[in-house]
Amino acid sequence: MNLLSVQDLQTHFIFRDIDHQLREAKALNKVNLTLNSGQVLGIVGETGAGKSLTAQSICGLLRPPAKIVGGSVTFQGRELLTLSEDEINTIRGAEIAMVVQNPRSSLDPLTQIGAQLVRLHQTHTGGPLAGSRKKALDMMQAVGIPDPEGRFTAWPHELSGGMAQRVLIAMALINEPKLLIADEPTTGLDVTVQAQILDLLNELVARFDMGCMIITHDLGIVAHYCDQVAVMFAGEIVEQGPTREVFLTPAHPYTQQLLAATPERLQLGVKSQLGGQPPDLFNLPTGCLSQDRCTLATEKCGAPPPLIEISKGHLARCHFVKPAEKGRSKSNE
Amino acid sequence: MSELVLSTKNLSKRFPVGRSGSFVNAVNGVDLSIKRGEVLGMVGESGSGKSTIGRTILRLTDPSDGEITFDGQDITTLPTKLIRPMRKDMQMVFQDPWSALNPRMKIGDLIAEPLRIHFNMSRSECNDRTEVLAERVRLSADFLNRTPSALSGGQLQRVCIARAIATNPKLIVLDEPTSSLDLSVRAGILELLQELRAETQAAFLFISHDLGTIKLISDRIAVLYLGRVVEEVPKDKLFSDPSHPYTQSLLSAHLPSDPNETLQRLTLQGEIPSPINLPTGCSFHTRCPVAINSCQSNVPEADEISPGHLVSCLRLKDGQNIIRRDLK
Ligand SMILES: Nc1ncnc2c1ncn2[C@@H]1O[C@H](COP(=O)(O)OP(=O)(O)OP(=O)(O)O)[C@@H](O)[C@H]1O
Ligand SMILES: Nc1ncnc2c1ncn2[C@@H]1O[C@H](COP(=O)(O)OP(=O)(O)OP(=O)(O)O)[C@@H](O)[C@H]1O
Ligand code: SF4
Ligand SMILES: [Mg+2]
Ligand SMILES: [Mg+2]
């Protein structure tokens, strides 16, 4: 059984605009994802493609006018989308933890950071206060906050961007969750601290058999820390597979475009590397959502492309992707 | 008109810690200069004072010590009243786009705000310019009627960039401006900055943890550690000739996006020191793999090892500052 399985998840923004017209932005269209215990899954993709929204939908953190209109999310075999608010709140913070993209918003500005960590531990794990305090200090140490004792009483506004980020990661890990969803957890951290945190996550994944989903724009993180990668475009996962395979033989045209724009390969002044505008969520094209930007597109792409299994566990949503030839084993390639 | 848009001398900033009488030494004697049309990149440990430097040079917070010269004028102690009209020429893109934008305003009004404050524009001129700005940061007109909560992180970052470039400032501080952008949009923004500097000769301080991006956009790069510049290096030397031990460890932690490239990481031992009690001597000595006794007591001076390449390390002279040969 997968630790987390997301099937055809659809989240839309439904609201009335200034002229009282009912409008619907189809932000998540078909999100299909699986994640196993002991695995790290990287989610990459265009800005605005719906990565954060996917994470929020899974964790029950959506706010109106966002609404889940279809699909299913199962965690350890249990459907999450039909749970009551109380039920999902008990799971979130304990078994499922999330590091949100906007660190300051999830820190309580009126509580010192040590107290926030202790409170979280008390709510979900409990036990003597001294134990929670020790756990909080240990976590601060583990995420590389210098002088944890001294910083225990710091207020959120006194922290640098990266320090706030680390406090948030400590908060997510303090109850030893089964699933960690981290939305750009290391932006704002220098690469040495980033490495320390990613190593820590890796260690926890192995030690507690945790599943971990990392949303990032940093392909280096995916290349070196993620077992699996999923690529998002316009509210769809267009490709998912083992990282090495996707990076070395990207199947979907958008994945190919993305991998070509890494800072190592990019040259300023060569405009062809830049994609166009993403599709209008209020008015999605029928058929393949990337057709307007895709160099391979033909009339065929006016119909929705199927999700094709290229090889075991490597899937892509494109009319021109072919399953790898059967009977050709890796060894004679 | 001065060739130098910005220079600082011995810039320092301390924050009091509660009522304890001690201080967070966020910035400790920084000398910087940026010429017209130049991009100075800034990298460094998180908490090393990059954002504080950015805010201080724009006088968004007051320095504790040192001098700031902007466009030929000493602005170190200039009263806020006189700074305000200068804001048109000095803008900042803040690290956290969520708290930088008024959540109740429409995106269109947010982008137009600096235009309304600083220029005497008619409403229709203002609207036209707002649309041009949105297009330049690759936001479609549809976003202009939304409020910030209806935008993704990367979309908000682009709103902040549009606001900062609206008045064609002489100096723009960009604090992690592209961290939430996918690679192709990021490339578009970098292109935009290149165009701007060609058009308006604007100067940029570009703060980022992404070494690849820093190398692509900057002319020179300042490497910070605990509120001090430990190395200042022309961009083509950053990867080929990193000369301060901290810079070397930083580069070794850079993750290439090719999964086949093996990592040869050099992990620093020891805890990151607290800026409340700065280490004596070289502030890196507590974690430096090649430190010697004198590093604990002597503060290294900046040495110009080749034109424009400055390094502050006591072991530079004896050639023992290199912690791993294969990095070179
Ligand atoms: N209230 C709203 N009405 C319409 N569209 C919205 C609303 N709120 C968010 N959106 C859109 O939903 C899309 C998904 O946003 P999300 O924050 O998930 O993107 P993301 O992939 O995390 O991007 P980033 O990498 O920039 O953080 C965005 O294109 C955003 O503009
Ligand atoms: N208002 C404040 N009060 C007290 N300390 C502060 C304040 N603002 C910043 N600091 C401290 O000053 C130091 C430098 O912070 P700054 O935000 O400049 O770092 P940074 O280099 O931008 O880090 P990051 O890369 O994490 O954003 C940190 O130790 C921070 O905790
Ligand atoms: S001065 Fe000494 S401690 Fe500082 S970087 Fe050089 S060798 Fe290391
Ligand atoms: Mg996001
Ligand atoms: Mg900062």
Short mmCIF file of N, CA and C and ligand atoms in Angstrom, two decimals, chain A residues 161, chain B residues 51 95 175, ligand 5:
data_model
loop_
_atom_site.label_atom_id
_atom_site.label_comp_id
_atom_site.label_asym_id
_atom_site.label_seq_id
_atom_site.Cartn_x
_atom_site.Cartn_y
_atom_site.Cartn_z
N GLY A 161 15.49 35.42 7.50
CA GLY A 161 14.61 34.59 6.68
C GLY A 161 14.93 33.11 6.83
N SER B 51 20.30 40.65 4.25
CA SER B 51 19.10 41.49 4.20
C SER B 51 19.30 42.77 4.98
N GLN B 95 12.75 40.01 0.60
CA GLN B 95 12.92 38.57 0.58
C GLN B 95 11.57 37.84 0.68
N ASP B 175 16.45 41.09 -2.91
CA ASP B 175 16.76 40.12 -1.85
C ASP B 175 16.07 38.80 -2.19
MG MG C 5 17.82 37.61 4.33
#
